[in-house]
Amino acid sequence: MSKGRADAAAGAPGILLRYLQEQNRPYSAQDVFGNLQREHGLGKAAVVKALEQLAQQGKIKEKMYGKQKIYFADQDQFAMVSDADLQGLDAKIVALTAKVQSLQQSCRHMEAELKELTSALTTPEMQKEIQELKKECAGYRERLKNIKAATNHVTPEEKEQVYRERQKYCKEWRKRKRMATELSDAILEGYPKSKKQFFEEVGIETDEDHNVKLPDP
């Protein structure tokens, strides 16, 4: 191994850790290698070794998807995601999925029409209509290609990450609510007034006061 390649391999863990934290999205080892090879001169073996080392040290997380490992930054270091943000991402996923399905259905419809026309007798008028349909179908294909290649496209890995974060914060919410309930119940055992009066005097507002319901596990 040349000195330059050896130096690059030695610094690989730091480079990969910064990259995963800055991007904050899931990557396979092949993705990381392809994205950083030219800039940092990292070999694939060095990338795989560095990612496994970081995962073993608990600095990043890894998860199996089929036969492939996916690596991503430890989410505990980032700020809490609100329910509104989660709902926004869910709505975005639904909208993009519906758009892709609609375009795929349109392409299938156009292809079926084109097949029927080409199987019939060809006339000058029919040939013209076939060309127009081919052009229209090509436009739908291009739109579908742009949607799939969009930088804001929500991947299955990102969707899984969002749901995993939602479960984490709901678990914390449930834990804190239980602690608050146990503490207030202990105080109320020796409190001369009602629970409602106690909450009003202390200034405690419950989920029920704001019509908020803890999501199911």
GROMACS .gro file of N, CA and C in nm, residues 13-180:
model
  504
   13PRO      N    1  -1.196   0.670   0.944
   13PRO     CA    2  -1.305   0.678   1.044
   13PRO      C    3  -1.353   0.820   1.070
   14GLY      N    4  -1.259   0.913   1.084
   14GLY     CA    5  -1.298   1.052   1.109
   14GLY      C    6  -1.372   1.113   0.992
   15ILE      N    7  -1.325   1.083   0.870
   15ILE     CA    8  -1.389   1.136   0.749
   15ILE      C    9  -1.531   1.082   0.736
   16LEU      N   10  -1.547   0.951   0.757
   16LEU     CA   11  -1.679   0.889   0.741
   16LEU      C   12  -1.775   0.935   0.850
   17LEU      N   13  -1.726   0.951   0.973
   17LEU     CA   14  -1.812   0.997   1.082
   17LEU      C   15  -1.866   1.136   1.052
   18ARG      N   16  -1.779   1.226   1.008
   18ARG     CA   17  -1.824   1.363   0.973
   18ARG      C   18  -1.924   1.360   0.859
   19TYR      N   19  -1.897   1.277   0.759
   19TYR     CA   20  -1.985   1.269   0.642
   19TYR      C   21  -2.125   1.221   0.679
   20LEU      N   22  -2.135   1.114   0.758
   20LEU     CA   23  -2.265   1.061   0.797
   20LEU      C   24  -2.341   1.158   0.886
   21GLN      N   25  -2.269   1.232   0.972
   21GLN     CA   26  -2.336   1.330   1.058
   21GLN      C   27  -2.386   1.449   0.977
   22GLU      N   28  -2.306   1.494   0.880
   22GLU     CA   29  -2.347   1.609   0.798
   22GLU      C   30  -2.465   1.573   0.707
   23GLN      N   31  -2.460   1.455   0.645
   23GLN     CA   32  -2.568   1.414   0.553
   23GLN      C   33  -2.692   1.369   0.628
   24ASN      N   34  -2.672   1.299   0.742
   24ASN     CA   35  -2.780   1.249   0.826
   24ASN      C   36  -2.885   1.173   0.746
   25ARG      N   37  -2.838   1.075   0.671
   25ARG     CA   38  -2.927   0.986   0.597
   25ARG      C   39  -2.858   0.851   0.581
   26PRO      N   40  -2.934   0.743   0.557
   26PRO     CA   41  -2.873   0.610   0.550
   26PRO      C   42  -2.792   0.591   0.422
   27TYR      N   43  -2.680   0.520   0.434
   27TYR     CA   44  -2.597   0.485   0.320
   27TYR      C   45  -2.545   0.343   0.335
   28SER      N   46  -2.527   0.275   0.221
   28SER     CA   47  -2.454   0.149   0.222
   28SER      C   48  -2.305   0.180   0.211
   29ALA      N   49  -2.221   0.079   0.235
   29ALA     CA   50  -2.077   0.099   0.222
   29ALA      C   51  -2.042   0.138   0.079
   30GLN      N   52  -2.111   0.079  -0.018
   30GLN     CA   53  -2.086   0.111  -0.159
   30GLN      C   54  -2.120   0.258  -0.188
   31ASP      N   55  -2.229   0.306  -0.131
   31ASP     CA   56  -2.267   0.447  -0.151
   31ASP      C   57  -2.161   0.540  -0.096
   32VAL      N   58  -2.114   0.512   0.027
   32VAL     CA   59  -2.012   0.597   0.090
   32VAL      C   60  -1.884   0.594   0.009
   33PHE      N   61  -1.844   0.475  -0.034
   33PHE     CA   62  -1.722   0.462  -0.115
   33PHE      C   63  -1.733   0.544  -0.243
   34GLY      N   64  -1.846   0.529  -0.313
   34GLY     CA   65  -1.865   0.602  -0.438
   34GLY      C   66  -1.866   0.753  -0.420
   35ASN      N   67  -1.923   0.800  -0.308
   35ASN     CA   68  -1.934   0.944  -0.285
   35ASN      C   69  -1.804   1.008  -0.241
   36LEU      N   70  -1.717   0.932  -0.174
   36LEU     CA   71  -1.597   0.991  -0.114
   36LEU      C   72  -1.466   0.947  -0.179
   37GLN      N   73  -1.473   0.851  -0.270
   37GLN     CA   74  -1.350   0.796  -0.328
   37GLN      C   75  -1.266   0.903  -0.397
   38ARG      N   76  -1.329   0.981  -0.483
   38ARG     CA   77  -1.254   1.078  -0.562
   38ARG      C   78  -1.196   1.189  -0.475
   39GLU      N   79  -1.274   1.236  -0.378
   39GLU     CA   80  -1.229   1.349  -0.295
   39GLU      C   81  -1.120   1.309  -0.196
   40HIS      N   82  -1.132   1.191  -0.137
   40HIS     CA   83  -1.039   1.151  -0.031
   40HIS      C   84  -0.949   1.035  -0.067
   41GLY      N   85  -0.968   0.973  -0.183
   41GLY     CA   86  -0.881   0.864  -0.224
   41GLY      C   87  -0.894   0.740  -0.138
   42LEU      N   88  -1.013   0.713  -0.086
   42LEU     CA   89  -1.034   0.596   0.000
   42LEU      C   90  -1.063   0.472  -0.082
   43GLY      N   91  -1.002   0.359  -0.045
   43GLY     CA   92  -1.034   0.231  -0.107
   43GLY      C   93  -1.159   0.172  -0.044
   44LYS      N   94  -1.226   0.082  -0.115
   44LYS     CA   95  -1.350   0.026  -0.063
   44LYS      C   96  -1.326  -0.054   0.065
   45ALA      N   97  -1.215  -0.129   0.070
   45ALA     CA   98  -1.185  -0.207   0.190
   45ALA      C   99  -1.167  -0.117   0.312
   46ALA      N  100  -1.103  -0.001   0.291
   46ALA     CA  101  -1.083   0.093   0.401
   46ALA      C  102  -1.216   0.152   0.448
   47VAL      N  103  -1.306   0.177   0.353
   47VAL     CA  104  -1.437   0.231   0.386
   47VAL      C  105  -1.517   0.130   0.469
   48VAL      N  106  -1.519   0.005   0.424
   48VAL     CA  107  -1.594  -0.100   0.495
   48VAL      C  108  -1.538  -0.119   0.636
   49LYS      N  109  -1.406  -0.123   0.646
   49LYS     CA  110  -1.342  -0.143   0.777
   49LYS      C  111  -1.373  -0.027   0.871
   50ALA      N  112  -1.366   0.097   0.819
   50ALA     CA  113  -1.392   0.215   0.902
   50ALA      C  114  -1.537   0.219   0.949
   51LEU      N  115  -1.631   0.185   0.860
   51LEU     CA  116  -1.773   0.185   0.898
   51LEU      C  117  -1.800   0.081   1.007
   52GLU      N  118  -1.745  -0.038   0.992
   52GLU     CA  119  -1.764  -0.142   1.093
   52GLU      C  120  -1.702  -0.102   1.226
   53GLN      N  121  -1.586  -0.036   1.220
   53GLN     CA  122  -1.521   0.011   1.342
   53GLN      C  123  -1.605   0.115   1.414
   54LEU      N  124  -1.659   0.211   1.339
   54LEU     CA  125  -1.744   0.316   1.398
   54LEU      C  126  -1.870   0.256   1.459
   55ALA      N  127  -1.929   0.155   1.391
   55ALA     CA  128  -2.050   0.091   1.443
   55ALA      C  129  -2.019   0.015   1.572
   56GLN      N  130  -1.906  -0.055   1.577
   56GLN     CA  131  -1.868  -0.128   1.697
   56GLN      C  132  -1.843  -0.034   1.814
   57GLN      N  133  -1.791   0.085   1.785
   57GLN     CA  134  -1.764   0.183   1.890
   57GLN      C  135  -1.889   0.259   1.932
   58GLY      N  136  -2.001   0.235   1.863
   58GLY     CA  137  -2.125   0.302   1.897
   58GLY      C  138  -2.133   0.446   1.847
   59LYS      N  139  -2.043   0.486   1.758
   59LYS     CA  140  -2.044   0.624   1.708
   59LYS      C  141  -2.144   0.641   1.594
   60ILE      N  142  -2.177   0.533   1.524
   60ILE     CA  143  -2.281   0.534   1.422
   60ILE      C  144  -2.368   0.410   1.442
   61LYS      N  145  -2.478   0.401   1.370
   61LYS     CA  146  -2.568   0.288   1.380
   61LYS      C  147  -2.565   0.209   1.248
   62GLU      N  148  -2.590   0.079   1.257
   62GLU     CA  149  -2.600  -0.004   1.137
   62GLU      C  150  -2.726  -0.088   1.144
   63LYS      N  151  -2.780  -0.123   1.028
   63LYS     CA  152  -2.901  -0.204   1.022
   63LYS      C  153  -2.897  -0.286   0.894
   64MET      N  154  -2.948  -0.409   0.903
   64MET     CA  155  -2.951  -0.497   0.786
   64MET      C  156  -3.080  -0.474   0.707
   65TYR      N  157  -3.068  -0.456   0.575
   65TYR     CA  158  -3.181  -0.452   0.483
   65TYR      C  159  -3.157  -0.563   0.380
   66GLY      N  160  -3.223  -0.679   0.403
   66GLY     CA  161  -3.195  -0.794   0.320
   66GLY      C  162  -3.055  -0.844   0.350
   67LYS      N  163  -2.969  -0.847   0.248
   67LYS     CA  164  -2.830  -0.889   0.266
   67LYS      C  165  -2.735  -0.772   0.274
   68GLN      N  166  -2.788  -0.650   0.276
   68GLN     CA  167  -2.704  -0.530   0.273
   68GLN      C  168  -2.711  -0.455   0.406
   69LYS      N  169  -2.595  -0.408   0.451
   69LYS     CA  170  -2.589  -0.326   0.572
   69LYS      C  171  -2.604  -0.179   0.536
   70ILE      N  172  -2.684  -0.109   0.617
   70ILE     CA  173  -2.704   0.034   0.599
   70ILE      C  174  -2.647   0.105   0.723
   71TYR      N  175  -2.574   0.213   0.702
   71TYR     CA  176  -2.513   0.287   0.812
   71TYR      C  177  -2.571   0.428   0.817
   72PHE      N  178  -2.588   0.482   0.938
   72PHE     CA  179  -2.640   0.617   0.954
   72PHE      C  180  -2.595   0.673   1.088
   73ALA      N  181  -2.604   0.806   1.102
   73ALA     CA  182  -2.559   0.874   1.223
   73ALA      C  183  -2.649   0.838   1.341
   74ASP      N  184  -2.591   0.837   1.460
   74ASP     CA  185  -2.666   0.813   1.583
   74ASP      C  186  -2.763   0.928   1.604
   75GLN      N  187  -2.894   0.898   1.605
   75GLN     CA  188  -2.995   1.003   1.611
   75GLN      C  189  -3.007   1.068   1.749
   76ASP      N  190  -2.947   1.007   1.852
   76ASP     CA  191  -2.956   1.065   1.986
   76ASP      C  192  -2.886   1.200   1.995
   77GLN      N  193  -2.794   1.227   1.902
   77GLN     CA  194  -2.719   1.352   1.908
   77GLN      C  195  -2.794   1.469   1.846
   78PHE      N  196  -2.906   1.442   1.778
   78PHE     CA  197  -2.979   1.547   1.710
   78PHE      C  198  -3.100   1.593   1.793
   79ALA      N  199  -3.148   1.711   1.761
   79ALA     CA  200  -3.262   1.769   1.833
   79ALA      C  201  -3.387   1.685   1.809
   80MET      N  202  -3.480   1.692   1.905
   80MET     CA  203  -3.604   1.616   1.897
   80MET      C  204  -3.690   1.662   1.778
   81VAL      N  205  -3.749   1.566   1.709
   81VAL     CA  206  -3.839   1.595   1.596
   81VAL      C  207  -3.981   1.604   1.649
   82SER      N  208  -4.051   1.711   1.613
   82SER     CA  209  -4.187   1.732   1.663
   82SER      C  210  -4.285   1.643   1.588
   83ASP      N  211  -4.404   1.624   1.649
   83ASP     CA  212  -4.510   1.547   1.583
   83ASP      C  213  -4.551   1.614   1.452
   84ALA      N  214  -4.546   1.747   1.449
   84ALA     CA  215  -4.584   1.820   1.328
   84ALA      C  216  -4.487   1.787   1.214
   85ASP      N  217  -4.356   1.779   1.247
   85ASP     CA  218  -4.257   1.744   1.144
   85ASP      C  219  -4.279   1.603   1.094
   86LEU      N  220  -4.309   1.509   1.185
   86LEU     CA  221  -4.335   1.371   1.146
   86LEU      C  222  -4.457   1.362   1.055
   87GLN      N  223  -4.562   1.436   1.092
   87GLN     CA  224  -4.683   1.435   1.010
   87GLN      C  225  -4.655   1.495   0.872
   88GLY      N  226  -4.571   1.598   0.868
   88GLY     CA  227  -4.535   1.658   0.740
   88GLY      C  228  -4.461   1.561   0.650
   89LEU      N  229  -4.368   1.484   0.708
   89LEU     CA  230  -4.294   1.384   0.631
   89LEU      C  231  -4.387   1.272   0.583
   90ASP      N  232  -4.479   1.229   0.673
   90ASP     CA  233  -4.575   1.126   0.634
   90ASP      C  234  -4.659   1.173   0.515
   91ALA      N  235  -4.705   1.298   0.521
   91ALA     CA  236  -4.786   1.353   0.412
   91ALA      C  237  -4.706   1.361   0.282
   92LYS      N  238  -4.578   1.396   0.296
   92LYS     CA  239  -4.491   1.406   0.179
   92LYS      C  240  -4.471   1.269   0.115
   93ILE      N  241  -4.452   1.166   0.198
   93ILE     CA  242  -4.435   1.030   0.148
   93ILE      C  243  -4.560   0.985   0.073
   94VAL      N  244  -4.677   1.011   0.133
   94VAL     CA  245  -4.804   0.971   0.070
   94VAL      C  246  -4.822   1.042  -0.064
   95ALA      N  247  -4.791   1.172  -0.069
   95ALA     CA  248  -4.810   1.250  -0.192
   95ALA      C  249  -4.717   1.201  -0.303
   96LEU      N  250  -4.590   1.177  -0.269
   96LEU     CA  251  -4.495   1.130  -0.370
   96LEU      C  252  -4.530   0.990  -0.420
   97THR      N  253  -4.572   0.904  -0.328
   97THR     CA  254  -4.611   0.767  -0.366
   97THR      C  255  -4.731   0.770  -0.460
   98ALA      N  256  -4.829   0.853  -0.428
   98ALA     CA  257  -4.948   0.864  -0.513
   98ALA      C  258  -4.912   0.918  -0.651
   99LYS      N  259  -4.818   1.014  -0.655
   99LYS     CA  260  -4.779   1.073  -0.782
   99LYS      C  261  -4.708   0.971  -0.870
  100VAL      N  262  -4.619   0.894  -0.810
  100VAL     CA  263  -4.548   0.790  -0.885
  100VAL      C  264  -4.645   0.686  -0.939
  101GLN      N  265  -4.739   0.642  -0.855
  101GLN     CA  266  -4.837   0.542  -0.897
  101GLN      C  267  -4.924   0.594  -1.010
  102SER      N  268  -4.961   0.723  -1.002
  102SER     CA  269  -5.045   0.782  -1.106
  102SER      C  270  -4.972   0.786  -1.240
  103LEU      N  271  -4.843   0.824  -1.237
  103LEU     CA  272  -4.766   0.830  -1.360
  103LEU      C  273  -4.742   0.692  -1.418
  104GLN      N  274  -4.716   0.594  -1.331
  104GLN     CA  275  -4.697   0.458  -1.379
  104GLN      C  276  -4.824   0.405  -1.445
  105GLN      N  277  -4.939   0.436  -1.384
  105GLN     CA  278  -5.067   0.393  -1.441
  105GLN      C  279  -5.091   0.459  -1.576
  106SER      N  280  -5.057   0.588  -1.587
  106SER     CA  281  -5.075   0.659  -1.714
  106SER      C  282  -4.987   0.598  -1.823
  107CYS      N  283  -4.862   0.563  -1.787
  107CYS     CA  284  -4.772   0.502  -1.885
  107CYS      C  285  -4.826   0.366  -1.932
  108ARG      N  286  -4.876   0.287  -1.837
  108ARG     CA  287  -4.932   0.157  -1.875
  108ARG      C  288  -5.052   0.173  -1.967
  109HIS      N  289  -5.135   0.275  -1.939
  109HIS     CA  290  -5.253   0.300  -2.022
  109HIS      C  291  -5.213   0.340  -2.163
  110MET      N  292  -5.113   0.428  -2.173
  110MET     CA  293  -5.066   0.472  -2.304
  110MET      C  294  -5.003   0.357  -2.382
  111GLU      N  295  -4.929   0.272  -2.313
  111GLU     CA  296  -4.866   0.159  -2.380
  111GLU      C  297  -4.972   0.061  -2.433
  112ALA      N  298  -5.081   0.042  -2.354
  112ALA     CA  299  -5.189  -0.046  -2.399
  112ALA      C  300  -5.256   0.011  -2.523
  113GLU      N  301  -5.281   0.142  -2.522
  113GLU     CA  302  -5.343   0.204  -2.640
  113GLU      C  303  -5.252   0.194  -2.762
  114LEU      N  304  -5.123   0.213  -2.740
  114LEU     CA  305  -5.028   0.205  -2.850
  114LEU      C  306  -5.023   0.065  -2.910
  115LYS      N  307  -5.031  -0.035  -2.824
  115LYS     CA  308  -5.028  -0.175  -2.870
  115LYS      C  309  -5.151  -0.206  -2.956
  116GLU      N  310  -5.267  -0.155  -2.914
  116GLU     CA  311  -5.390  -0.179  -2.990
  116GLU      C  312  -5.383  -0.112  -3.127
  117LEU      N  313  -5.327   0.009  -3.129
  117LEU     CA  314  -5.321   0.082  -3.256
  117LEU      C  315  -5.224   0.017  -3.354
  118THR      N  316  -5.109  -0.027  -3.302
  118THR     CA  317  -5.009  -0.085  -3.392
  118THR      C  318  -5.053  -0.221  -3.446
  119SER      N  319  -5.146  -0.288  -3.377
  119SER     CA  320  -5.195  -0.417  -3.426
  119SER      C  321  -5.302  -0.401  -3.534
  120ALA      N  322  -5.356  -0.281  -3.550
  120ALA     CA  323  -5.460  -0.256  -3.651
  120ALA      C  324  -5.394  -0.216  -3.784
  121LEU      N  325  -5.479  -0.200  -3.887
  121LEU     CA  326  -5.429  -0.155  -4.016
  121LEU      C  327  -5.374  -0.014  -4.003
  122THR      N  328  -5.258   0.011  -4.061
  122THR     CA  329  -5.195   0.143  -4.050
  122THR      C  330  -5.240   0.231  -4.165
  123THR      N  331  -5.286   0.348  -4.129
  123THR     CA  332  -5.324   0.450  -4.226
  123THR      C  333  -5.243   0.575  -4.193
  124PRO      N  334  -5.235   0.672  -4.283
  124PRO     CA  335  -5.162   0.795  -4.252
  124PRO      C  336  -5.211   0.862  -4.124
  125GLU      N  337  -5.344   0.865  -4.104
  125GLU     CA  338  -5.400   0.926  -3.984
  125GLU      C  339  -5.359   0.849  -3.858
  126MET      N  340  -5.362   0.715  -3.872
  126MET     CA  341  -5.328   0.632  -3.757
  126MET      C  342  -5.179   0.644  -3.723
  127GLN      N  343  -5.096   0.651  -3.825
  127GLN     CA  344  -4.953   0.666  -3.802
  127GLN      C  345  -4.922   0.797  -3.728
  128LYS      N  346  -4.996   0.901  -3.764
  128LYS     CA  347  -4.977   1.028  -3.697
  128LYS      C  348  -5.018   1.019  -3.550
  129GLU      N  349  -5.131   0.951  -3.525
  129GLU     CA  350  -5.179   0.936  -3.388
  129GLU      C  351  -5.082   0.851  -3.305
  130ILE      N  352  -5.023   0.751  -3.367
  130ILE     CA  353  -4.925   0.667  -3.298
  130ILE      C  354  -4.805   0.750  -3.255
  131GLN      N  355  -4.758   0.835  -3.344
  131GLN     CA  356  -4.643   0.920  -3.311
  131GLN      C  357  -4.676   1.014  -3.195
  132GLU      N  358  -4.798   1.069  -3.197
  132GLU     CA  359  -4.838   1.159  -3.089
  132GLU      C  360  -4.845   1.085  -2.955
  133LEU      N  361  -4.897   0.962  -2.960
  133LEU     CA  362  -4.906   0.883  -2.836
  133LEU      C  363  -4.766   0.845  -2.786
  134LYS      N  364  -4.676   0.812  -2.876
  134LYS     CA  365  -4.538   0.781  -2.836
  134LYS      C  366  -4.473   0.902  -2.769
  135LYS      N  367  -4.497   1.019  -2.826
  135LYS     CA  368  -4.440   1.141  -2.769
  135LYS      C  369  -4.498   1.168  -2.630
  136GLU      N  370  -4.631   1.149  -2.615
  136GLU     CA  371  -4.696   1.172  -2.487
  136GLU      C  372  -4.645   1.072  -2.382
  137CYS      N  373  -4.630   0.946  -2.422
  137CYS     CA  374  -4.581   0.844  -2.330
  137CYS      C  375  -4.438   0.875  -2.289
  138ALA      N  376  -4.356   0.922  -2.382
  138ALA     CA  377  -4.217   0.959  -2.350
  138ALA      C  378  -4.214   1.073  -2.248
  139GLY      N  379  -4.310   1.166  -2.260
  139GLY     CA  380  -4.318   1.276  -2.163
  139GLY      C  381  -4.349   1.225  -2.023
  140TYR      N  382  -4.442   1.129  -2.014
  140TYR     CA  383  -4.473   1.071  -1.883
  140TYR      C  384  -4.353   0.998  -1.825
  141ARG      N  385  -4.281   0.926  -1.911
  141ARG     CA  386  -4.163   0.856  -1.862
  141ARG      C  387  -4.058   0.953  -1.809
  142GLU      N  388  -4.041   1.066  -1.876
  142GLU     CA  389  -3.944   1.165  -1.832
  142GLU      C  390  -3.985   1.225  -1.698
  143ARG      N  391  -4.114   1.253  -1.682
  143ARG     CA  392  -4.162   1.306  -1.554
  143ARG      C  393  -4.139   1.207  -1.440
  144LEU      N  394  -4.166   1.078  -1.469
  144LEU     CA  395  -4.145   0.974  -1.369
  144LEU      C  396  -3.996   0.963  -1.334
  145LYS      N  397  -3.910   0.974  -1.432
  145LYS     CA  398  -3.766   0.968  -1.409
  145LYS      C  399  -3.720   1.083  -1.321
  146ASN      N  400  -3.774   1.204  -1.346
  146ASN     CA  401  -3.737   1.321  -1.266
  146ASN      C  402  -3.781   1.307  -1.121
  147ILE      N  403  -3.901   1.251  -1.102
  147ILE     CA  404  -3.951   1.232  -0.964
  147ILE      C  405  -3.861   1.135  -0.889
  148LYS      N  406  -3.824   1.023  -0.954
  148LYS     CA  407  -3.741   0.923  -0.888
  148LYS      C  408  -3.601   0.976  -0.859
  149ALA      N  409  -3.554   1.069  -0.943
  149ALA     CA  410  -3.418   1.121  -0.926
  149ALA      C  411  -3.414   1.246  -0.840
  150ALA      N  412  -3.531   1.295  -0.794
  150ALA     CA  413  -3.535   1.420  -0.716
  150ALA      C  414  -3.457   1.405  -0.587
  151THR      N  415  -3.387   1.515  -0.548
  151THR     CA  416  -3.306   1.512  -0.425
  151THR      C  417  -3.392   1.503  -0.300
  152ASN      N  418  -3.517   1.546  -0.308
  152ASN     CA  419  -3.604   1.541  -0.190
  152ASN      C  420  -3.690   1.415  -0.189
  153HIS      N  421  -3.656   1.317  -0.274
  153HIS     CA  422  -3.732   1.191  -0.277
  153HIS      C  423  -3.713   1.117  -0.145
  154VAL      N  424  -3.820   1.066  -0.089
  154VAL     CA  425  -3.814   0.995   0.039
  154VAL      C  426  -3.788   0.847   0.013
  155THR      N  427  -3.671   0.797   0.055
  155THR     CA  428  -3.635   0.658   0.036
  155THR      C  429  -3.696   0.572   0.146
  156PRO      N  430  -3.705   0.439   0.124
  156PRO     CA  431  -3.755   0.351   0.231
  156PRO      C  432  -3.672   0.361   0.358
  157GLU      N  433  -3.539   0.383   0.342
  157GLU     CA  434  -3.454   0.395   0.460
  157GLU      C  435  -3.489   0.520   0.540
  158GLU      N  436  -3.513   0.634   0.469
  158GLU     CA  437  -3.550   0.757   0.539
  158GLU      C  438  -3.685   0.744   0.607
  159LYS      N  439  -3.778   0.675   0.540
  159LYS     CA  440  -3.910   0.653   0.599
  159LYS      C  441  -3.897   0.570   0.727
  160GLU      N  442  -3.813   0.464   0.721
  160GLU     CA  443  -3.792   0.380   0.838
  160GLU      C  444  -3.730   0.460   0.951
  161GLN      N  445  -3.639   0.550   0.916
  161GLN     CA  446  -3.573   0.633   1.017
  161GLN      C  447  -3.673   0.725   1.086
  162VAL      N  448  -3.764   0.783   1.008
  162VAL     CA  449  -3.865   0.872   1.065
  162VAL      C  450  -3.955   0.796   1.162
  163TYR      N  451  -4.001   0.676   1.121
  163TYR     CA  452  -4.088   0.599   1.209
  163TYR      C  453  -4.014   0.553   1.334
  164ARG      N  454  -3.883   0.524   1.318
  164ARG     CA  455  -3.805   0.482   1.434
  164ARG      C  456  -3.792   0.598   1.534
  165GLU      N  457  -3.772   0.718   1.484
  165GLU     CA  458  -3.763   0.835   1.571
  165GLU      C  459  -3.897   0.863   1.639
  166ARG      N  460  -4.006   0.844   1.564
  166ARG     CA  461  -4.139   0.867   1.622
  166ARG      C  462  -4.162   0.772   1.740
  167GLN      N  463  -4.125   0.645   1.722
  167GLN     CA  464  -4.141   0.548   1.831
  167GLN      C  465  -4.058   0.589   1.953
  168LYS      N  466  -3.939   0.640   1.928
  168LYS     CA  467  -3.851   0.681   2.037
  168LYS      C  468  -3.914   0.793   2.119
  169TYR      N  469  -3.967   0.894   2.051
  169TYR     CA  470  -4.020   1.009   2.123
  169TYR      C  471  -4.154   0.976   2.189
  170CYS      N  472  -4.233   0.888   2.128
  170CYS     CA  473  -4.357   0.845   2.193
  170CYS      C  474  -4.327   0.765   2.320
  171LYS      N  475  -4.220   0.685   2.315
  171LYS     CA  476  -4.178   0.609   2.433
  171LYS      C  477  -4.136   0.703   2.545
  172GLU      N  478  -4.062   0.809   2.511
  172GLU     CA  479  -4.019   0.906   2.611
  172GLU      C  480  -4.140   0.981   2.669
  173TRP      N  481  -4.234   1.016   2.582
  173TRP     CA  482  -4.356   1.084   2.625
  173TRP      C  483  -4.432   0.997   2.726
  174ARG      N  484  -4.449   0.867   2.690
  174ARG     CA  485  -4.520   0.775   2.778
  174ARG      C  486  -4.450   0.760   2.913
  175LYS      N  487  -4.317   0.756   2.909
  175LYS     CA  488  -4.239   0.741   3.032
  175LYS      C  489  -4.256   0.863   3.123
  176ARG      N  490  -4.246   0.980   3.065
  176ARG     CA  491  -4.256   1.103   3.146
  176ARG      C  492  -4.398   1.124   3.200
  177LYS      N  493  -4.497   1.086   3.119
  177LYS     CA  494  -4.634   1.099   3.167
  177LYS      C  495  -4.659   1.007   3.286
  178ARG      N  496  -4.605   0.884   3.278
  178ARG     CA  497  -4.620   0.791   3.388
  178ARG      C  498  -4.553   0.843   3.516
  179MET      N  499  -4.432   0.902   3.500
  179MET     CA  500  -4.361   0.956   3.615
  179MET      C  501  -4.439   1.071   3.679
  180ALA      N  502  -4.495   1.158   3.593
  180ALA     CA  503  -4.572   1.272   3.645
  180ALA      C  504  -4.698   1.225   3.718
   0.00000   0.00000   0.00000
